[in-house]
PDB file of C-alpha atoms and ligand atoms in Angstrom:
ATOM      1  CA  MET A 175       0.000   0.000   0.000  1.00 95.00           C
ATOM      2  CA  GLU A 176       1.165   3.530  -0.608  1.00 96.00           C
ATOM      3  CA  VAL A 177      -0.464   6.574   0.941  1.00 98.00           C
ATOM      4  CA  ILE A 178      -0.298   9.958  -0.736  1.00 98.00           C
ATOM      5  CA  ILE A 179      -1.299  13.022   1.208  1.00 97.00           C
ATOM      6  CA  GLN A 180      -2.290  16.055  -0.805  1.00 97.00           C
ATOM      7  CA  PRO A 181      -2.825  19.548   0.605  1.00 96.00           C
ATOM      8  CA  ASP A 182      -6.531  19.709  -0.216  1.00 96.00           C
ATOM      9  CA  ALA A 183      -9.438  17.930  -1.878  1.00 97.00           C
ATOM     10  CA  LYS A 184      -8.826  19.519  -5.254  1.00 96.00           C
ATOM     11  CA  ALA A 185      -5.187  18.418  -5.402  1.00 96.00           C
ATOM     12  CA  ALA A 186      -6.146  14.901  -4.258  1.00 97.00           C
ATOM     13  CA  ALA A 187      -8.835  14.554  -6.933  1.00 97.00           C
ATOM     14  CA  ASP A 188      -6.505  16.043  -9.514  1.00 97.00           C
ATOM     15  CA  LEU A 189      -3.788  13.507  -8.742  1.00 97.00           C
ATOM     16  CA  THR A 190      -6.320  10.661  -8.921  1.00 98.00           C
ATOM     17  CA  ALA A 191      -7.481  11.841 -12.350  1.00 98.00           C
ATOM     18  CA  ARG A 192      -3.866  12.219 -13.506  1.00 97.00           C
ATOM     19  CA  LEU A 193      -3.103   8.633 -12.528  1.00 97.00           C
ATOM     20  CA  VAL A 194      -6.154   7.415 -14.450  1.00 98.00           C
ATOM     21  CA  ALA A 195      -5.024   9.440 -17.464  1.00 98.00           C
ATOM     22  CA  LYS A 196      -1.536   7.948 -17.267  1.00 97.00           C
ATOM     23  CA  GLU A 197      -2.884   4.383 -17.194  1.00 97.00           C
ATOM     24  CA  LEU A 198      -5.134   5.241 -20.124  1.00 98.00           C
ATOM     25  CA  GLN A 199      -2.277   6.681 -22.140  1.00 96.00           C
ATOM     26  CA  ASP A 200      -0.228   3.554 -21.460  1.00 97.00           C
ATOM     27  CA  LYS A 201      -3.147   1.270 -22.367  1.00 98.00           C
ATOM     28  CA  PRO A 202      -5.867   2.758 -24.595  1.00 98.00           C
ATOM     29  CA  ARG A 203      -8.044  -0.338 -24.111  1.00 98.00           C
ATOM     30  CA  LEU A 204      -7.991   0.064 -20.358  1.00 98.00           C
ATOM     31  CA  VAL A 205     -10.523  -1.839 -18.267  1.00 98.00           C
ATOM     32  CA  LEU A 206     -11.501   0.730 -15.685  1.00 98.00           C
ATOM     33  CA  GLY A 207     -13.404   0.003 -12.480  1.00 99.00           C
ATOM     34  CA  LEU A 208     -15.572   2.907 -11.356  1.00 98.00           C
ATOM     35  CA  ALA A 209     -17.029   4.071  -8.051  1.00 98.00           C
ATOM     36  CA  THR A 210     -19.793   6.442  -7.085  1.00 97.00           C
ATOM     37  CA  GLY A 211     -20.350   8.807  -4.143  1.00 95.00           C
ATOM     38  CA  ARG A 212     -19.709  12.474  -3.584  1.00 95.00           C
ATOM     39  CA  THR A 213     -15.927  12.012  -3.408  1.00 97.00           C
ATOM     40  CA  MET A 214     -15.761  10.633  -6.938  1.00 98.00           C
ATOM     41  CA  GLU A 215     -17.645  13.552  -8.462  1.00 98.00           C
ATOM     42  CA  THR A 216     -14.485  15.640  -8.209  1.00 95.00           C
ATOM     43  CA  VAL A 217     -12.491  13.016 -10.112  1.00 98.00           C
ATOM     44  CA  TYR A 218     -15.082  12.701 -12.889  1.00 98.00           C
ATOM     45  CA  ARG A 219     -15.200  16.471 -13.236  1.00 98.00           C
ATOM     46  CA  ARG A 220     -11.438  16.512 -13.742  1.00 98.00           C
ATOM     47  CA  LEU A 221     -11.471  13.582 -16.207  1.00 98.00           C
ATOM     48  CA  VAL A 222     -14.192  15.270 -18.258  1.00 98.00           C
ATOM     49  CA  GLU A 223     -12.113  18.443 -18.302  1.00 98.00           C
ATOM     50  CA  MET A 224      -9.074  16.463 -19.469  1.00 98.00           C
ATOM     51  CA  HIS A 225     -11.184  14.836 -22.180  1.00 98.00           C
ATOM     52  CA  ARG A 226     -12.200  18.298 -23.412  1.00 98.00           C
ATOM     53  CA  THR A 227      -8.916  20.145 -23.114  1.00 98.00           C
ATOM     54  CA  GLU A 228      -6.299  17.410 -23.521  1.00 96.00           C
ATOM     55  CA  ASN A 229      -8.163  14.981 -25.777  1.00 96.00           C
ATOM     56  CA  LEU A 230      -8.102  12.237 -23.177  1.00 98.00           C
ATOM     57  CA  ASP A 231      -9.613   9.433 -25.221  1.00 98.00           C
ATOM     58  CA  PHE A 232     -12.061   6.937 -23.711  1.00 98.00           C
ATOM     59  CA  SER A 233     -13.098   5.316 -27.005  1.00 98.00           C
ATOM     60  CA  GLY A 234     -11.252   2.065 -26.276  1.00 98.00           C
ATOM     61  CA  VAL A 235     -12.044   1.918 -22.552  1.00 98.00           C
ATOM     62  CA  ALA A 236     -14.365  -0.608 -20.914  1.00 98.00           C
ATOM     63  CA  THR A 237     -15.856   0.350 -17.554  1.00 98.00           C
ATOM     64  CA  PHE A 238     -17.251  -1.736 -14.711  1.00 99.00           C
ATOM     65  CA  ASN A 239     -18.968  -0.040 -11.799  1.00 98.00           C
ATOM     66  CA  LEU A 240     -18.650  -1.442  -8.325  1.00 98.00           C
ATOM     67  CA  ASP A 241     -22.307  -1.541  -7.422  1.00 98.00           C
ATOM     68  CA  GLU A 242     -25.957  -0.689  -8.059  1.00 98.00           C
ATOM     69  CA  TYR A 243     -29.063  -0.515  -5.893  1.00 98.00           C
ATOM     70  CA  VAL A 244     -31.585  -3.324  -6.154  1.00 98.00           C
ATOM     71  CA  GLY A 245     -34.883  -2.248  -7.704  1.00 97.00           C
ATOM     72  CA  LEU A 246     -33.776   0.974  -9.392  1.00 96.00           C
ATOM     73  CA  ALA A 247     -34.098   1.183 -13.182  1.00 94.00           C
ATOM     74  CA  ALA A 248     -31.383   2.846 -15.278  1.00 91.00           C
ATOM     75  CA  GLU A 249     -33.547   5.924 -15.868  1.00 92.00           C
ATOM     76  CA  ASN A 250     -34.265   6.338 -12.167  1.00 95.00           C
ATOM     77  CA  GLU A 251     -32.394   9.463 -11.102  1.00 95.00           C
ATOM     78  CA  ASP A 252     -31.367   7.816  -7.826  1.00 95.00           C
ATOM     79  CA  SER A 253     -29.670   4.865  -9.531  1.00 97.00           C
ATOM     80  CA  TYR A 254     -25.912   4.663  -9.817  1.00 97.00           C
ATOM     81  CA  ARG A 255     -26.269   4.263 -13.576  1.00 97.00           C
ATOM     82  CA  TYR A 256     -27.950   7.635 -13.656  1.00 97.00           C
ATOM     83  CA  TYR A 257     -25.249   9.122 -11.411  1.00 97.00           C
ATOM     84  CA  MET A 258     -22.595   7.821 -13.798  1.00 98.00           C
ATOM     85  CA  LYS A 259     -24.420   9.211 -16.801  1.00 98.00           C
ATOM     86  CA  ARG A 260     -24.803  12.619 -15.192  1.00 97.00           C
ATOM     87  CA  HIS A 261     -21.248  12.954 -13.909  1.00 98.00           C
ATOM     88  CA  PHE A 262     -19.215  11.067 -16.487  1.00 98.00           C
ATOM     89  CA  PHE A 263     -20.684   8.924 -19.270  1.00 98.00           C
ATOM     90  CA  LYS A 264     -22.545  11.629 -21.166  1.00 98.00           C
ATOM     91  CA  HIS A 265     -19.531  13.947 -21.167  1.00 98.00           C
ATOM     92  CA  VAL A 266     -16.871  11.620 -22.599  1.00 98.00           C
ATOM     93  CA  ASN A 267     -16.466   9.391 -25.639  1.00 98.00           C
ATOM     94  CA  LEU A 268     -17.029   6.009 -23.986  1.00 98.00           C
ATOM     95  CA  ARG A 269     -18.852   3.526 -26.192  1.00 98.00           C
ATOM     96  CA  THR A 270     -22.159   2.467 -24.635  1.00 97.00           C
ATOM     97  CA  VAL A 271     -21.435  -1.210 -25.313  1.00 98.00           C
ATOM     98  CA  ASN A 272     -18.327  -0.930 -23.164  1.00 98.00           C
ATOM     99  CA  VAL A 273     -20.116   0.460 -20.110  1.00 98.00           C
ATOM    100  CA  HIS A 274     -21.122  -2.028 -17.417  1.00 98.00           C
ATOM    101  CA  LEU A 275     -23.038  -1.772 -14.154  1.00 98.00           C
ATOM    102  CA  PRO A 276     -24.782  -4.603 -12.366  1.00 98.00           C
ATOM    103  CA  ASP A 277     -28.499  -4.596 -13.249  1.00 98.00           C
ATOM    104  CA  GLY A 278     -30.487  -3.924 -10.091  1.00 97.00           C
ATOM    105  CA  MET A 279     -33.704  -4.702 -11.974  1.00 98.00           C
ATOM    106  CA  ALA A 280     -32.663  -8.195 -13.066  1.00 98.00           C
ATOM    107  CA  GLU A 281     -35.341 -10.805 -12.455  1.00 97.00           C
ATOM    108  CA  ASP A 282     -32.751 -13.268 -11.164  1.00 98.00           C
ATOM    109  CA  LEU A 283     -30.304 -11.214  -9.112  1.00 98.00           C
ATOM    110  CA  ASP A 284     -27.983 -14.131  -8.332  1.00 98.00           C
ATOM    111  CA  ALA A 285     -27.691 -14.964 -12.033  1.00 98.00           C
ATOM    112  CA  GLU A 286     -26.987 -11.288 -12.732  1.00 98.00           C
ATOM    113  CA  CYS A 287     -24.091 -11.389 -10.242  1.00 98.00           C
ATOM    114  CA  VAL A 288     -22.596 -14.476 -11.918  1.00 98.00           C
ATOM    115  CA  HIS A 289     -23.020 -12.795 -15.283  1.00 98.00           C
ATOM    116  CA  TYR A 290     -21.271  -9.634 -14.023  1.00 98.00           C
ATOM    117  CA  GLU A 291     -18.282 -11.600 -12.781  1.00 98.00           C
ATOM    118  CA  GLN A 292     -18.116 -13.350 -16.143  1.00 98.00           C
ATOM    119  CA  ALA A 293     -18.237 -10.044 -18.020  1.00 98.00           C
ATOM    120  CA  ILE A 294     -15.273  -8.731 -15.986  1.00 98.00           C
ATOM    121  CA  HIS A 295     -13.401 -11.941 -16.719  1.00 98.00           C
ATOM    122  CA  ASP A 296     -14.236 -11.786 -20.447  1.00 98.00           C
ATOM    123  CA  ALA A 297     -12.939  -8.212 -20.608  1.00 98.00           C
ATOM    124  CA  GLY A 298      -9.577  -9.477 -19.345  1.00 98.00           C
ATOM    125  CA  GLY A 299     -10.003  -8.346 -15.716  1.00 98.00           C
ATOM    126  CA  ILE A 300      -9.955  -4.851 -14.273  1.00 98.00           C
ATOM    127  CA  ASP A 301      -6.734  -2.918 -14.859  1.00 98.00           C
ATOM    128  CA  LEU A 302      -7.465  -0.004 -12.575  1.00 98.00           C
ATOM    129  CA  GLN A 303     -10.199   0.136  -9.961  1.00 99.00           C
ATOM    130  CA  LEU A 304     -11.264   3.458  -8.454  1.00 99.00           C
ATOM    131  CA  LEU A 305     -12.608   3.260  -4.915  1.00 98.00           C
ATOM    132  CA  GLY A 306     -14.197   5.493  -2.326  1.00 98.00           C
ATOM    133  CA  ILE A 307     -14.750   4.466   1.270  1.00 98.00           C
ATOM    134  CA  GLY A 308     -17.960   4.456   3.291  1.00 96.00           C
ATOM    135  CA  ALA A 309     -18.100   5.665   6.882  1.00 94.00           C
ATOM    136  CA  ASP A 310     -18.120   2.020   8.035  1.00 95.00           C
ATOM    137  CA  GLY A 311     -15.133   1.154   5.862  1.00 97.00           C
ATOM    138  CA  HIS A 312     -17.077  -0.380   3.011  1.00 98.00           C
ATOM    139  CA  ILE A 313     -15.664  -0.484  -0.506  1.00 98.00           C
ATOM    140  CA  GLY A 314     -18.386  -0.887  -3.104  1.00 98.00           C
ATOM    141  CA  PHE A 315     -21.211  -1.973  -0.823  1.00 98.00           C
ATOM    142  CA  ASN A 316     -19.168  -4.553   1.058  1.00 98.00           C
ATOM    143  CA  GLU A 317     -20.613  -3.891   4.450  1.00 98.00           C
ATOM    144  CA  PRO A 318     -18.933  -5.047   7.693  1.00 98.00           C
ATOM    145  CA  LEU A 319     -18.403  -8.819   7.839  1.00 97.00           C
ATOM    146  CA  SER A 320     -18.244  -9.166   4.061  1.00 98.00           C
ATOM    147  CA  ALA A 321     -16.059 -12.183   3.395  1.00 98.00           C
ATOM    148  CA  LEU A 322     -12.620 -11.113   2.228  1.00 98.00           C
ATOM    149  CA  GLN A 323     -12.985 -13.553  -0.678  1.00 98.00           C
ATOM    150  CA  SER A 324     -16.549 -12.532  -1.558  1.00 98.00           C
ATOM    151  CA  ARG A 325     -17.640 -12.162  -5.177  1.00 98.00           C
ATOM    152  CA  THR A 326     -20.347 -10.028  -6.789  1.00 98.00           C
ATOM    153  CA  ARG A 327     -23.564 -10.634  -4.874  1.00 98.00           C
ATOM    154  CA  VAL A 328     -26.617  -9.083  -3.276  1.00 98.00           C
ATOM    155  CA  LYS A 329     -25.794  -7.323  -0.036  1.00 98.00           C
ATOM    156  CA  ALA A 330     -28.124  -5.890   2.609  1.00 98.00           C
ATOM    157  CA  LEU A 331     -27.127  -2.351   3.536  1.00 97.00           C
ATOM    158  CA  THR A 332     -26.496  -1.424   7.148  1.00 96.00           C
ATOM    159  CA  PRO A 333     -28.632   1.194   8.897  1.00 94.00           C
ATOM    160  CA  ALA A 334     -25.518   3.416   9.044  1.00 92.00           C
ATOM    161  CA  THR A 335     -25.039   3.244   5.251  1.00 94.00           C
ATOM    162  CA  ILE A 336     -28.720   3.917   4.676  1.00 95.00           C
ATOM    163  CA  GLU A 337     -28.467   6.961   6.909  1.00 91.00           C
ATOM    164  CA  GLN A 338     -25.281   8.087   5.158  1.00 88.00           C
ATOM    165  CA  ASN A 339     -26.657   7.774   1.624  1.00 91.00           C
ATOM    166  CA  ALA A 340     -30.400   8.432   1.960  1.00 92.00           C
ATOM    167  CA  TRP A 341     -30.030  12.202   1.881  1.00 88.00           C
ATOM    168  CA  HIS A 342     -29.344  12.261  -1.847  1.00 84.00           C
ATOM    169  CA  PHE A 343     -32.460  10.279  -2.732  1.00 93.00           C
ATOM    170  CA  SER A 344     -35.396  12.303  -4.012  1.00 89.00           C
ATOM    171  CA  VAL A 345     -37.511  10.538  -1.364  1.00 92.00           C
ATOM    172  CA  PRO A 346     -35.009   9.401   1.320  1.00 93.00           C
ATOM    173  CA  GLU A 347     -37.427   6.802   2.743  1.00 92.00           C
ATOM    174  CA  LYS A 348     -37.432   5.098  -0.637  1.00 91.00           C
ATOM    175  CA  MET A 349     -33.724   4.316  -0.603  1.00 96.00           C
ATOM    176  CA  PRO A 350     -33.351   0.599  -1.411  1.00 97.00           C
ATOM    177  CA  ARG A 351     -32.204  -1.620   1.446  1.00 97.00           C
ATOM    178  CA  ARG A 352     -30.150  -3.913  -0.798  1.00 98.00           C
ATOM    179  CA  ALA A 353     -27.561  -3.537  -3.530  1.00 98.00           C
ATOM    180  CA  LEU A 354     -25.578  -5.632  -5.971  1.00 98.00           C
ATOM    181  CA  THR A 355     -21.870  -5.167  -5.339  1.00 98.00           C
ATOM    182  CA  MET A 356     -18.581  -6.566  -6.533  1.00 98.00           C
ATOM    183  CA  GLY A 357     -17.145  -8.614  -3.687  1.00 98.00           C
ATOM    184  CA  VAL A 358     -13.970  -7.849  -1.760  1.00 98.00           C
ATOM    185  CA  GLY A 359     -12.390 -10.796  -3.595  1.00 98.00           C
ATOM    186  CA  THR A 360     -13.493  -9.358  -6.949  1.00 98.00           C
ATOM    187  CA  ILE A 361     -11.932  -5.998  -6.081  1.00 98.00           C
ATOM    188  CA  LEU A 362      -8.684  -7.563  -4.874  1.00 98.00           C
ATOM    189  CA  GLU A 363      -8.191  -9.145  -8.309  1.00 98.00           C
ATOM    190  CA  CYS A 364      -7.798  -5.819 -10.111  1.00 98.00           C
ATOM    191  CA  ARG A 365      -4.259  -5.041 -11.259  1.00 98.00           C
ATOM    192  CA  ARG A 366      -4.125  -1.674  -9.557  1.00 98.00           C
ATOM    193  CA  CYS A 367      -6.492   0.200  -7.288  1.00 98.00           C
ATOM    194  CA  ILE A 368      -6.734   3.767  -6.118  1.00 98.00           C
ATOM    195  CA  LEU A 369      -8.826   4.707  -3.120  1.00 98.00           C
ATOM    196  CA  LEU A 370      -9.664   8.367  -2.679  1.00 98.00           C
ATOM    197  CA  ALA A 371     -10.888   9.739   0.648  1.00 98.00           C
ATOM    198  CA  LEU A 372     -11.546  13.372   1.447  1.00 98.00           C
ATOM    199  CA  GLY A 373     -12.445  15.339   4.542  1.00 98.00           C
ATOM    200  CA  GLU A 374     -12.235  14.949   8.273  1.00 98.00           C
ATOM    201  CA  THR A 375     -15.231  12.612   8.491  1.00 97.00           C
ATOM    202  CA  LYS A 376     -13.101   9.971   6.738  1.00 98.00           C
ATOM    203  CA  ALA A 377     -10.000  10.421   8.958  1.00 98.00           C
ATOM    204  CA  GLY A 378     -10.878   7.743  11.526  1.00 98.00           C
ATOM    205  CA  ILE A 379     -11.912   5.059   9.070  1.00 98.00           C
ATOM    206  CA  ILE A 380      -8.895   5.723   6.829  1.00 98.00           C
ATOM    207  CA  ALA A 381      -6.524   5.299   9.795  1.00 98.00           C
ATOM    208  CA  ALA A 382      -8.289   2.049  10.747  1.00 98.00           C
ATOM    209  CA  ALA A 383      -8.295   0.679   7.176  1.00 98.00           C
ATOM    210  CA  VAL A 384      -4.682   1.609   6.387  1.00 98.00           C
ATOM    211  CA  GLU A 385      -2.878   1.156   9.695  1.00 98.00           C
ATOM    212  CA  GLY A 386      -5.196  -1.162  11.604  1.00 98.00           C
ATOM    213  CA  PRO A 387      -5.514  -4.945  11.367  1.00 98.00           C
ATOM    214  CA  ILE A 388      -7.022  -6.613   8.316  1.00 98.00           C
ATOM    215  CA  THR A 389     -10.568  -7.420   9.313  1.00 98.00           C
ATOM    216  CA  SER A 390     -13.833  -8.173   7.572  1.00 98.00           C
ATOM    217  CA  MET A 391     -15.366  -5.583   9.901  1.00 98.00           C
ATOM    218  CA  ILE A 392     -13.625  -2.965   7.725  1.00 98.00           C
ATOM    219  CA  SER A 393     -13.675  -4.145   4.113  1.00 98.00           C
ATOM    220  CA  ALA A 394     -11.206  -1.495   2.980  1.00 98.00           C
ATOM    221  CA  SER A 395      -8.557  -3.006   5.298  1.00 98.00           C
ATOM    222  CA  ALA A 396      -8.396  -5.960   2.857  1.00 98.00           C
ATOM    223  CA  LEU A 397      -6.645  -3.605   0.435  1.00 98.00           C
ATOM    224  CA  GLN A 398      -3.523  -4.128   2.569  1.00 98.00           C
ATOM    225  CA  LEU A 399      -3.332  -7.475   0.760  1.00 98.00           C
ATOM    226  CA  HIS A 400      -3.289  -5.849  -2.672  1.00 98.00           C
ATOM    227  CA  PRO A 401       0.130  -5.620  -4.365  1.00 97.00           C
ATOM    228  CA  HIS A 402      -0.531  -2.255  -6.017  1.00 97.00           C
ATOM    229  CA  CYS A 403      -2.898  -0.113  -4.022  1.00 98.00           C
ATOM    230  CA  THR A 404      -2.626   3.660  -3.740  1.00 98.00           C
ATOM    231  CA  ILE A 405      -4.547   5.553  -1.083  1.00 98.00           C
ATOM    232  CA  ILE A 406      -4.943   9.251  -1.877  1.00 98.00           C
ATOM    233  CA  VAL A 407      -6.134  11.546   0.888  1.00 98.00           C
ATOM    234  CA  ASP A 408      -6.326  15.251   1.615  1.00 98.00           C
ATOM    235  CA  GLU A 409      -4.811  16.646   4.823  1.00 97.00           C
ATOM    236  CA  ALA A 410      -8.136  16.381   6.648  1.00 98.00           C
ATOM    237  CA  ALA A 411      -8.635  12.694   5.831  1.00 98.00           C
ATOM    238  CA  ALA A 412      -4.963  12.060   6.717  1.00 98.00           C
ATOM    239  CA  SER A 413      -5.203  13.717  10.115  1.00 98.00           C
ATOM    240  CA  ARG A 414      -5.405  10.458  12.124  1.00 98.00           C
ATOM    241  CA  LEU A 415      -2.620   8.581  10.277  1.00 98.00           C
ATOM    242  CA  ARG A 416       0.297   7.737  12.555  1.00 98.00           C
ATOM    243  CA  GLY A 417       2.727   7.293   9.675  1.00 98.00           C
ATOM    244  CA  ALA A 418       1.856  10.518   7.844  1.00 98.00           C
ATOM    245  CA  GLU A 419       5.387  11.880   7.990  1.00 97.00           C
ATOM    246  CA  TYR A 420       6.814   8.754   6.394  1.00 97.00           C
ATOM    247  CA  TYR A 421       4.153   8.749   3.631  1.00 97.00           C
ATOM    248  CA  ARG A 422       4.962  12.373   2.839  1.00 96.00           C
ATOM    249  CA  TRP A 423       8.656  11.568   2.654  1.00 96.00           C
ATOM    250  CA  ILE A 424       8.002   8.791   0.122  1.00 95.00           C
ATOM    251  CA  PHE A 425       5.957  11.074  -2.117  1.00 94.00           C
ATOM    252  CA  GLU A 426       8.588  13.807  -1.950  1.00 93.00           C
ATOM    253  CA  ASN A 427      11.555  11.504  -2.613  1.00 94.00           C
ATOM    254  CA  GLU A 428      10.655   8.415  -4.618  1.00 91.00           C
ATOM    255  CA  PRO A 429      11.508   8.816  -8.333  1.00 91.00           C
ATOM    256  CA  GLU A 430       8.199   7.190  -9.314  1.00 89.00           C
ATOM    257  CA  TRP A 431       6.295  10.221  -8.019  1.00 91.00           C
ATOM    258  CA  GLN A 432       8.568  12.823  -9.539  1.00 90.00           C
ATOM    259  CA  PRO A 433       6.286  13.767 -12.498  1.00 87.00           C
ATOM    260  CA  TYR A 434       3.354  14.155 -10.123  1.00 89.00           C
ATOM    261  CA  ARG A 435       5.270  16.276  -7.622  1.00 84.00           C
ATOM    262  CA  LYS A 436       5.966  18.781 -10.374  1.00 71.00           C
ATOM    263  CA  LEU A 437       2.371  18.684 -11.483  1.00 66.00           C
ATOM    264  CA  MET A 438       1.029  19.377  -8.040  1.00 62.00           C
ATOM    265  CA  LYS A 439       3.274  22.395  -7.600  1.00 57.00           C
ATOM    266  CA  ARG A 440       2.182  24.007 -10.871  1.00 50.00           C
TER     267      ARG A 440
HETATM  268  C1  GLP B  28     -21.390   4.618  -1.535  1.00 73.70           C
HETATM  269  C2  GLP B  28     -20.721   3.706  -2.549  1.00 73.70           C
HETATM  270  C3  GLP B  28     -19.277   3.485  -2.199  1.00 73.70           C
HETATM  271  C4  GLP B  28     -18.583   4.809  -1.891  1.00 73.70           C
HETATM  272  C5  GLP B  28     -19.290   5.510  -0.764  1.00 73.70           C
HETATM  273  C6  GLP B  28     -18.602   6.817  -0.373  1.00 73.70           C
HETATM  274  O1  GLP B  28     -21.713   3.941  -0.373  1.00 73.70           O
HETATM  275  N1  GLP B  28     -21.371   2.441  -2.686  1.00 73.70           N
HETATM  276  O2  GLP B  28     -18.640   2.834  -3.272  1.00 73.70           O
HETATM  277  O3  GLP B  28     -17.260   4.569  -1.559  1.00 73.70           O
HETATM  278  O4  GLP B  28     -20.596   5.759  -1.215  1.00 73.70           O
HETATM  279  O5  GLP B  28     -19.429   7.915  -0.545  1.00 73.70           O
HETATM  280  P1  GLP B  28     -18.956   9.420  -0.437  1.00 73.70           P
HETATM  281  O6  GLP B  28     -17.889   9.622  -1.418  1.00 73.70           O
HETATM  282  O7  GLP B  28     -20.204  10.202  -0.794  1.00 73.70           O
HETATM  283  O8  GLP B  28     -18.508   9.612   0.961  1.00 73.70           O
END
């Protein structure tokens, strides 16, 4: 795991977008795993900007989203598919056939989960997975006690997650209680992952996930097992990290980060 602390939310989102762009330039047929949530909006905004001003080309990219609510149709404004369309899909040159989200309306949800896993496999696996983190440490919708080897499946949401996410539903009481989500095991198979966390409310859970023990009570802690996982945080989200000084030193001194150091100081 590597932890990169950026001065503020904008710089953190900017670095995340830059790393996506670099992977995309290296591999135009990138298989990109996508996340939702307020944190990710800043990254999509930046990627859209780079598409417009720097010709960042998504025409060869395949995308797989982490999760979708059960019972929400694609045109439902509260669905993650709609979120993705609003913040990203409609602004870039992705091909519709290459865009994937689990179908929360599928008649047979278990079959849909198997099908989703197969689609990821058929695409050659996920090259780069973007992740946010929930207040309870979930990645995707892998709520506490999700098996560390879990695959895409239906997951019941915790009361805490419902409380955390209901506010952005047009009718909060109508927020679904279940979702389809890639499993922790599915996520761990990606070649590289980047988790972005912003703000003080994430400081405690980031410290627990990054520096605490690996536990199914905090799904994000399983990322400690991943061979190429980058955690990007702003100062506020980094405020409870014991090793912050060391992480800063790495970013300032390791040759790998040199192009990004320059970028951030522009
Ligand atoms: C939802 C998503 C997660 C995301 C989380 C963070 O629960 N299923 O994938 O990480 O939101 O949300 P936010 O960025 O709004 O804090």
